[in-house]
Amino acid sequence: MKCPPFDYHAPRSQAEALALLARHGEEGKILAGGQSLVPTMAFRLARPASLIDINRIAELDYCRAEAGRLRIGALARHARFERLVAPGPTGALLARAAEHIAHAPIRTRGTFCGSLAHADPASEWCCIALALGAEMRVLREGGERLVPAADWFQSVFTTTLGHDELLAEASLPLLGPDWRCGFAEFNRRAGDFAVAMAVTALRLDAAGHVAGARIALGGVAGTPILAEAAAAALLGAPPTSDRLRAAAALAAEGFEPTEDAQVPADYRRDLVRAMTRRALEGSLAT
Amino acid sequence: MNWTGRRLPRTEDPALLRGEGAFTADLAAGARAVRFLRSPFAAGRILSITAPDLPPGALLVTGADLEGVGTIRPELFRFNYRAIAQPVLPRERVHFVGQPVAAVVAATPEEAEDIAEAILLEIEPEEPVVTIDDALRPGAPILHAEAPGNTVVDGTIRHPDCQAAFARADRIVEFSLRSGRQNATPMEARAGLAAYDRATGRIRLTASCQMPHMLRTGIATLLGMAEADLQVVAPDVGGGFGQKMALFPEYPLLVWLARRHRGSFCWIEDRNENLIASAHSREQRHHLRAAFAADGTLLGLEADILANTGAFSCYPTTCGVEPLMALAEYPGPYRLPTYAARARALATHTCPAAPYRGVSRPVVTFGLERLMDRAAAALGIDPVELRRRNLVTEFPHVTPTGLTLDQASYVEALDRAAEAADIPGFRARQAAARRDGRYLGLGLAVFNERTGYGTPAFAARGMGIVPGYEVVDIAMTPAGDVEVRIGASPHGQGLRTTLAQLAADRLGLDPSRIRVIHGDTDRTPYGWGSFASRGAVIAGGATQLAADKLATRLRRAAARLLQAEPEAVTLRDGAAWAGEASIPLTEIARRVHQRSEQLSDLDGFNLAETAQYDPGGTFSNACHVAEVEVDAETGHVRVLRFLVVEDAGRLLNPLIADGQVHGGVAQGIANALLEEVLYAADGNPLTGSLADYLPPSAAEIPLIEIIHMETESPETLTGAKGLGEGGAIGAPAAIANAISDALAPFGVDIAELPATPARIRALIRNAR
Amino acid sequence: MSKTPIRLTVNGLPHEVAVEPRRTLADALRDDCGLTGTHLGCEHGVCGACTVLLDGEAVRACLHFAVQADSRAIRTVEGLAAPDGTLNPLQRAFWENHGLQCGFCTPGFLMLATWMLEQPGPVDEARLRHVLSSNLCRCTGYQNILTAVRAAAQELGKWAETAPA
């Protein structure tokens, strides 16, 4: 189980990386944490001709709060989020989810942006990005674009990222104290990819009514998905136990589950119902 | 000082802890890399194998190159066994996805893999037989012409009075159960390194194996070479659990390469190969029917046992090992007046089955202990009480399949377990939890484990190759150290330590003066290996016998030197003592070898002895108790508590014994909840990575509590009984019973393992 | 396939080797540096047998290319004991508590635990289980591995008692 051959490039600057991407096109691939890419190559399911290793580009290694958003550079690793990177619900949600991402020695290498670029449907970061409305800052030689999370995920392992593009930064809104974020995931063995997960965010008004609601589901379809009907059903009323339960039921019915030998569709729906309710309840528990 | 029975840290450990162990792959420097090209189809006809232009030094070997090489074709002379043959590399047909069809040699593993990937393998796919149902279907494709109906073994035991027992039964309990397929998954996958010695013309095969002597004989026979020209070495072996017993085609191919090309060739199996193409086990279906009297007395049992044993028959045990062990051992520790059973091994286009820790007994115990719980419910009798009424209490006891149960503690272990589990306290907690919508369950499993059995037991199976005995050569060197050479070959069990403890006591020596030498056919007497929970019992017994013989000679020599009677001489603290007078053993050893004019008239010129041991076998026993919580919404099972009351006779090293129980239980829990090899309908394996096939992590395994009982066996020399497999045998049943107990409000009954969350959810959903 | 010269500092000693870019750090340590204590159990990042410390952080050496480690500092199991072979407290705890059987996964567990014990702050039962669930062992059922690391943490003053769950 050895990787196929490739050329290796280790640019020292973002500009150099973009030039390499432009040069190698479809044959090139960014190597950040490598925690998903390398096993895929070991099974020879991916065989990029060139790897462009961005690990030595210091300017991509950051994570900072700025103008109401958390800006996460391409080299910010999972482990960084285990401790609060920002006060408030966003940082707490990230910390909560981080410990579910694989295992400690994976988290020391894998990156937030790498997860978004890899777009595994069961990725915690992808689900959170969709739930909170992340924005991707995508660079290519001589160009830049911003892509909202809703437009980012195309299908399994596929995003709008072009072959000559680098996901240089993802940013998340820093939610105010009126938001309550929840996270729940189910897997069979510690650290494994989730069989189902739910990320929820509720904004409560002064009367304790739900004034804003976002629910994202991961691991259950080709991409993370929003449970919009379920979220809408929570608006305008207090988040009572019955209403949370009803929203979870809506979430479970409102999507087409992926199926495989170990996870039939109706079981995925069961899990979505349970995870959605638990994430919602958990977010309100404190 | 008594060394035996102490929690002595292992002599094996310091090197392993420093990263200085020598596993096969660690020795591969300088060898050329071998990569096997494996069949991508379950069934098909090989049309062609075309290589690209090979780089200099690279080789491609196909079945066509192996003229004169034999087939792997183990024999069994009973139970309607049909001998089927496995080619080292096939010429005509492939029989499972993963079967090696060609070997590529290159300078590095990376390059070998590149070349293997570029080979054009043309196979015309044929209809595969994948499941038990596929194999039995009338008109199904036949894998081997020798085995009509794809039935390789068809064994029957039928007591004439069995029907009558059912006729007079007050209650008949009948159900089917299914056990999923498993992979033993040693952390070190298979590996082999064959090196040609130009000076002697001999080959040394270093292999991660459990039975080096058997492997040597098997390979020499296949290749038609002098066995004396082949040395097989099992270096540090990274776990085996049965998987590394078999003669796999990869090993003779390595030796063939080394002979033909006069060089060194190394194959390090990768994890994907190990998961799809080493050996699987436990894919079985049982149908049970049991007759009970109203008072709970078990009157009779009928069992129909089907095992999917894959494409070929494993050497040397044959594919009969699973169904026939189930056939012989279904009665377990219970009094069973009459029995009727049929057990079949079915050939399919899947990876061959081979023994895995416990062999069939995890499945049998699952069946028998579910039966006890089901019968208890049906009869309205407490499950502990029902077991107590049926467990064997008088020994020796002959089972309806002719096995003799030696002294054991079946009821006592059950009672100890029930008490330690605090069942009344648990029931109160269970009731309280249910009121909160939480589902706790408690499950028991009582079982016995046939261990340490020698030649007669294997001969009774009708095996063409009958293992069983062990031989130990012992010698004291002129400097007074002791070498113990054993035919058995441990793979992580710590036999070096345990056997040194045994010998130390017999010789009055510190174990640090004793070296146990194993795993090298050049340096050890012919023997079998580590499997069937036999190391401590059989190699231990032979070591004790050999040490006793050596001690006798040391005493005789000491008697002359001390001018005492041999009977008056004792060995302790590294010296021979007669009253107050003593002489160091080092001095005796020196004189025997170097001043032989003084002593050689007694026993000759050395201090070497040999001993053989071939016991009939013994049964250890245990009771496992699992406490679980089932998440009814997700089907997830959390094991809250796991208790083992274990009776393995005299414990030679409790530290090691506990470790064996822990490891076995962890595998058993995983068997119950996590691990399953899956195939698609076309015979493609779906669990080819450790992200799909799920050995447990520390997060899934609870604290395991152990209570030891020590009913010494009169049937073994050391008083010890084997315990290597027991943990894996009882845990699946205990977990299945605990889940069924937890979900009793839903009427859920676990009849299929692993009880995955998806399956549990389906049961709950369908029950509602 | 062309090779790239790199310099790895392993357990404080420099190793100048030339590797194909595709060679993993694990393979380079084993085959190019001759340090075979780092084992390969799966080569796809699940089992953790190949865990080493890279610039002080625990990583899976099978998921890291050797070229990426050029001029970096690596610690492997061979660096734990004293030069005369004396076991360090963690290794000794594994020995005394029977924290290994076949020993194949052991180097990975030792490096994982080494990293955990070098992190700031104490280790409690939950943290212990969480971190050690990163690696797979097939022999021990984990019980004695946990016991060993707990004992080492206590000896090193890194253990925080918590109420039993």
mmCIF file of N, CA and C in Angstrom, chain B residues 617-679:
data_model
loop_
_atom_site.group_PDB
_atom_site.id
_atom_site.type_symbol
_atom_site.label_atom_id
_atom_site.label_comp_id
_atom_site.label_asym_id
_atom_site.label_seq_id
_atom_site.Cartn_x
_atom_site.Cartn_y
_atom_site.Cartn_z
ATOM 1 N N GLY B 617 -6.045 -33.557 27.387
ATOM 2 C CA GLY B 617 -6.785 -32.302 27.341
ATOM 3 C C GLY B 617 -7.553 -32.042 28.610
ATOM 4 N N THR B 618 -7.932 -30.810 28.759
ATOM 5 C CA THR B 618 -8.637 -30.390 29.963
ATOM 6 C C THR B 618 -9.617 -29.297 29.557
ATOM 7 N N PHE B 619 -10.546 -29.011 30.443
ATOM 8 C CA PHE B 619 -11.505 -27.942 30.157
ATOM 9 C C PHE B 619 -11.387 -26.862 31.223
ATOM 10 N N SER B 620 -10.996 -25.673 30.823
ATOM 11 C CA SER B 620 -11.136 -24.553 31.744
ATOM 12 C C SER B 620 -12.580 -24.079 31.643
ATOM 13 N N ASN B 621 -12.979 -23.227 32.554
ATOM 14 C CA ASN B 621 -14.361 -22.752 32.488
ATOM 15 C C ASN B 621 -14.435 -21.330 32.997
ATOM 16 N N ALA B 622 -15.511 -20.683 32.658
ATOM 17 C CA ALA B 622 -15.661 -19.288 33.064
ATOM 18 C C ALA B 622 -17.122 -18.900 33.023
ATOM 19 N N CYS B 623 -17.406 -17.822 33.705
ATOM 20 C CA CYS B 623 -18.702 -17.185 33.555
ATOM 21 C C CYS B 623 -18.442 -15.704 33.301
ATOM 22 N N HIS B 624 -18.990 -15.214 32.208
ATOM 23 C CA HIS B 624 -18.860 -13.799 31.872
ATOM 24 C C HIS B 624 -20.170 -13.091 32.169
ATOM 25 N N VAL B 625 -20.050 -11.864 32.658
ATOM 26 C CA VAL B 625 -21.239 -11.047 32.895
ATOM 27 C C VAL B 625 -21.018 -9.690 32.238
ATOM 28 N N ALA B 626 -21.967 -9.306 31.407
ATOM 29 C CA ALA B 626 -21.891 -7.993 30.756
ATOM 30 C C ALA B 626 -23.066 -7.156 31.199
ATOM 31 N N GLU B 627 -22.767 -5.905 31.453
ATOM 32 C CA GLU B 627 -23.825 -4.946 31.735
ATOM 33 C C GLU B 627 -23.735 -3.897 30.634
ATOM 34 N N VAL B 628 -24.846 -3.644 29.972
ATOM 35 C CA VAL B 628 -24.808 -2.703 28.850
ATOM 36 C C VAL B 628 -25.902 -1.664 28.992
ATOM 37 N N GLU B 629 -25.708 -0.573 28.274
ATOM 38 C CA GLU B 629 -26.800 0.364 28.076
ATOM 39 C C GLU B 629 -27.022 0.497 26.579
ATOM 40 N N VAL B 630 -28.270 0.312 26.176
ATOM 41 C CA VAL B 630 -28.600 0.429 24.759
ATOM 42 C C VAL B 630 -29.307 1.761 24.551
ATOM 43 N N ASP B 631 -28.812 2.505 23.594
ATOM 44 C CA ASP B 631 -29.461 3.752 23.203
ATOM 45 C C ASP B 631 -30.557 3.368 22.205
ATOM 46 N N ALA B 632 -31.785 3.407 22.658
ATOM 47 C CA ALA B 632 -32.867 2.882 21.821
ATOM 48 C C ALA B 632 -33.076 3.720 20.569
ATOM 49 N N GLU B 633 -32.634 4.956 20.602
ATOM 50 C CA GLU B 633 -32.814 5.814 19.419
ATOM 51 C C GLU B 633 -31.783 5.554 18.332
ATOM 52 N N THR B 634 -30.583 5.196 18.748
ATOM 53 C CA THR B 634 -29.515 4.997 17.758
ATOM 54 C C THR B 634 -29.109 3.532 17.622
ATOM 55 N N GLY B 635 -29.505 2.715 18.560
ATOM 56 C CA GLY B 635 -29.078 1.327 18.543
ATOM 57 C C GLY B 635 -27.673 1.112 19.087
ATOM 58 N N HIS B 636 -27.096 2.172 19.593
ATOM 59 C CA HIS B 636 -25.725 2.066 20.097
ATOM 60 C C HIS B 636 -25.695 1.323 21.433
ATOM 61 N N VAL B 637 -24.697 0.464 21.570
ATOM 62 C CA VAL B 637 -24.548 -0.288 22.817
ATOM 63 C C VAL B 637 -23.273 0.157 23.510
ATOM 64 N N ARG B 638 -23.421 0.541 24.759
ATOM 65 C CA ARG B 638 -22.243 0.866 25.556
ATOM 66 C C ARG B 638 -22.077 -0.211 26.613
ATOM 67 N N VAL B 639 -20.899 -0.777 26.692
ATOM 68 C CA VAL B 639 -20.654 -1.795 27.703
ATOM 69 C C VAL B 639 -20.235 -1.076 28.972
ATOM 70 N N LEU B 640 -21.064 -1.190 30.001
ATOM 71 C CA LEU B 640 -20.811 -0.447 31.236
ATOM 72 C C LEU B 640 -19.906 -1.224 32.176
ATOM 73 N N ARG B 641 -20.036 -2.542 32.122
ATOM 74 C CA ARG B 641 -19.280 -3.351 33.065
ATOM 75 C C ARG B 641 -19.050 -4.709 32.437
ATOM 76 N N PHE B 642 -17.874 -5.259 32.683
ATOM 77 C CA PHE B 642 -17.631 -6.622 32.204
ATOM 78 C C PHE B 642 -16.865 -7.375 33.274
ATOM 79 N N LEU B 643 -17.475 -8.480 33.672
ATOM 80 C CA LEU B 643 -16.929 -9.267 34.770
ATOM 81 C C LEU B 643 -16.625 -10.669 34.260
ATOM 82 N N VAL B 644 -15.464 -11.169 34.617
ATOM 83 C CA VAL B 644 -15.078 -12.521 34.227
ATOM 84 C C VAL B 644 -14.736 -13.306 35.488
ATOM 85 N N VAL B 645 -15.432 -14.390 35.692
ATOM 86 C CA VAL B 645 -14.971 -15.345 36.696
ATOM 87 C C VAL B 645 -14.338 -16.483 35.916
ATOM 88 N N GLU B 646 -13.054 -16.623 36.078
ATOM 89 C CA GLU B 646 -12.287 -17.529 35.219
ATOM 90 C C GLU B 646 -11.682 -18.631 36.074
ATOM 91 N N ASP B 647 -11.803 -19.861 35.599
ATOM 92 C CA ASP B 647 -11.119 -20.967 36.266
ATOM 93 C C ASP B 647 -10.240 -21.674 35.248
ATOM 94 N N ALA B 648 -8.989 -21.326 35.282
ATOM 95 C CA ALA B 648 -8.025 -21.937 34.357
ATOM 96 C C ALA B 648 -7.025 -22.771 35.136
ATOM 97 N N GLY B 649 -7.509 -23.341 36.234
ATOM 98 C CA GLY B 649 -6.602 -24.177 37.025
ATOM 99 C C GLY B 649 -5.536 -23.329 37.689
ATOM 100 N N ARG B 650 -4.375 -23.931 37.824
ATOM 101 C CA ARG B 650 -3.274 -23.222 38.485
ATOM 102 C C ARG B 650 -2.728 -22.155 37.548
ATOM 103 N N LEU B 651 -2.596 -20.942 38.073
ATOM 104 C CA LEU B 651 -2.102 -19.839 37.241
ATOM 105 C C LEU B 651 -0.581 -19.796 37.327
ATOM 106 N N LEU B 652 0.074 -19.927 36.205
ATOM 107 C CA LEU B 652 1.534 -19.961 36.200
ATOM 108 C C LEU B 652 2.105 -18.555 36.346
ATOM 109 N N ASN B 653 1.443 -17.599 35.712
ATOM 110 C CA ASN B 653 1.826 -16.189 35.849
ATOM 111 C C ASN B 653 0.549 -15.351 35.738
ATOM 112 N N PRO B 654 -0.017 -14.969 36.870
ATOM 113 C CA PRO B 654 -1.325 -14.275 36.841
ATOM 114 C C PRO B 654 -1.304 -12.981 36.020
ATOM 115 N N LEU B 655 -0.157 -12.319 35.972
ATOM 116 C CA LEU B 655 -0.065 -11.089 35.174
ATOM 117 C C LEU B 655 -0.374 -11.409 33.703
ATOM 118 N N ILE B 656 0.235 -12.467 33.226
ATOM 119 C CA ILE B 656 0.040 -12.867 31.831
ATOM 120 C C ILE B 656 -1.365 -13.434 31.635
ATOM 121 N N ALA B 657 -1.824 -14.207 32.612
ATOM 122 C CA ALA B 657 -3.166 -14.793 32.505
ATOM 123 C C ALA B 657 -4.216 -13.690 32.388
ATOM 124 N N ASP B 658 -4.096 -12.675 33.219
ATOM 125 C CA ASP B 658 -5.052 -11.560 33.141
ATOM 126 C C ASP B 658 -5.007 -10.895 31.767
ATOM 127 N N GLY B 659 -3.806 -10.731 31.266
ATOM 128 C CA GLY B 659 -3.665 -10.095 29.957
ATOM 129 C C GLY B 659 -4.361 -10.900 28.868
ATOM 130 N N GLN B 660 -4.264 -12.216 28.964
ATOM 131 C CA GLN B 660 -4.948 -13.063 27.979
ATOM 132 C C GLN B 660 -6.470 -12.876 28.073
ATOM 133 N N VAL B 661 -6.963 -12.790 29.294
ATOM 134 C CA VAL B 661 -8.413 -12.607 29.458
ATOM 135 C C VAL B 661 -8.830 -11.239 28.911
ATOM 136 N N HIS B 662 -8.096 -10.209 29.273
ATOM 137 C CA HIS B 662 -8.441 -8.861 28.778
ATOM 138 C C HIS B 662 -8.518 -8.845 27.250
ATOM 139 N N GLY B 663 -7.486 -9.376 26.627
ATOM 140 C CA GLY B 663 -7.414 -9.319 25.170
ATOM 141 C C GLY B 663 -8.516 -10.138 24.520
ATOM 142 N N GLY B 664 -8.787 -11.300 25.099
ATOM 143 C CA GLY B 664 -9.848 -12.137 24.550
ATOM 144 C C GLY B 664 -11.203 -11.476 24.679
ATOM 145 N N VAL B 665 -11.462 -10.895 25.840
ATOM 146 C CA VAL B 665 -12.751 -10.236 26.055
ATOM 147 C C VAL B 665 -12.914 -9.064 25.078
ATOM 148 N N ALA B 666 -11.844 -8.303 24.880
ATOM 149 C CA ALA B 666 -11.949 -7.167 23.957
ATOM 150 C C ALA B 666 -12.312 -7.661 22.559
ATOM 151 N N GLN B 667 -11.695 -8.748 22.136
ATOM 152 C CA GLN B 667 -12.047 -9.286 20.818
ATOM 153 C C GLN B 667 -13.482 -9.798 20.811
ATOM 154 N N GLY B 668 -13.899 -10.378 21.934
ATOM 155 C CA GLY B 668 -15.270 -10.879 22.014
ATOM 156 C C GLY B 668 -16.294 -9.755 21.981
ATOM 157 N N ILE B 669 -15.995 -8.671 22.661
ATOM 158 C CA ILE B 669 -16.907 -7.516 22.632
ATOM 159 C C ILE B 669 -16.996 -6.970 21.213
ATOM 160 N N ALA B 670 -15.866 -6.911 20.560
ATOM 161 C CA ALA B 670 -15.862 -6.418 19.175
ATOM 162 C C ALA B 670 -16.624 -7.369 18.257
ATOM 163 N N ASN B 671 -16.479 -8.648 18.516
ATOM 164 C CA ASN B 671 -17.233 -9.656 17.772
ATOM 165 C C ASN B 671 -18.735 -9.404 17.930
ATOM 166 N N ALA B 672 -19.121 -9.045 19.126
ATOM 167 C CA ALA B 672 -20.542 -8.850 19.422
ATOM 168 C C ALA B 672 -21.082 -7.558 18.839
ATOM 169 N N LEU B 673 -20.242 -6.538 18.731
ATOM 170 C CA LEU B 673 -20.777 -5.203 18.431
ATOM 171 C C LEU B 673 -20.220 -4.547 17.175
ATOM 172 N N LEU B 674 -18.986 -4.836 16.811
ATOM 173 C CA LEU B 674 -18.312 -3.987 15.819
ATOM 174 C C LEU B 674 -17.864 -4.678 14.540
ATOM 175 N N GLU B 675 -17.214 -5.818 14.690
ATOM 176 C CA GLU B 675 -16.439 -6.336 13.557
ATOM 177 C C GLU B 675 -17.257 -7.259 12.669
ATOM 178 N N GLU B 676 -17.251 -6.967 11.382
ATOM 179 C CA GLU B 676 -17.870 -7.878 10.428
ATOM 180 C C GLU B 676 -17.265 -7.673 9.039
ATOM 181 N N VAL B 677 -16.809 -8.764 8.476
ATOM 182 C CA VAL B 677 -16.360 -8.744 7.082
ATOM 183 C C VAL B 677 -17.606 -8.828 6.213
ATOM 184 N N LEU B 678 -17.733 -7.887 5.285
ATOM 185 C CA LEU B 678 -18.913 -7.879 4.421
ATOM 186 C C LEU B 678 -18.498 -8.059 2.972
ATOM 187 N N TYR B 679 -19.330 -8.768 2.252
ATOM 188 C CA TYR B 679 -19.147 -8.929 0.809
ATOM 189 C C TYR B 679 -20.358 -8.378 0.069
#
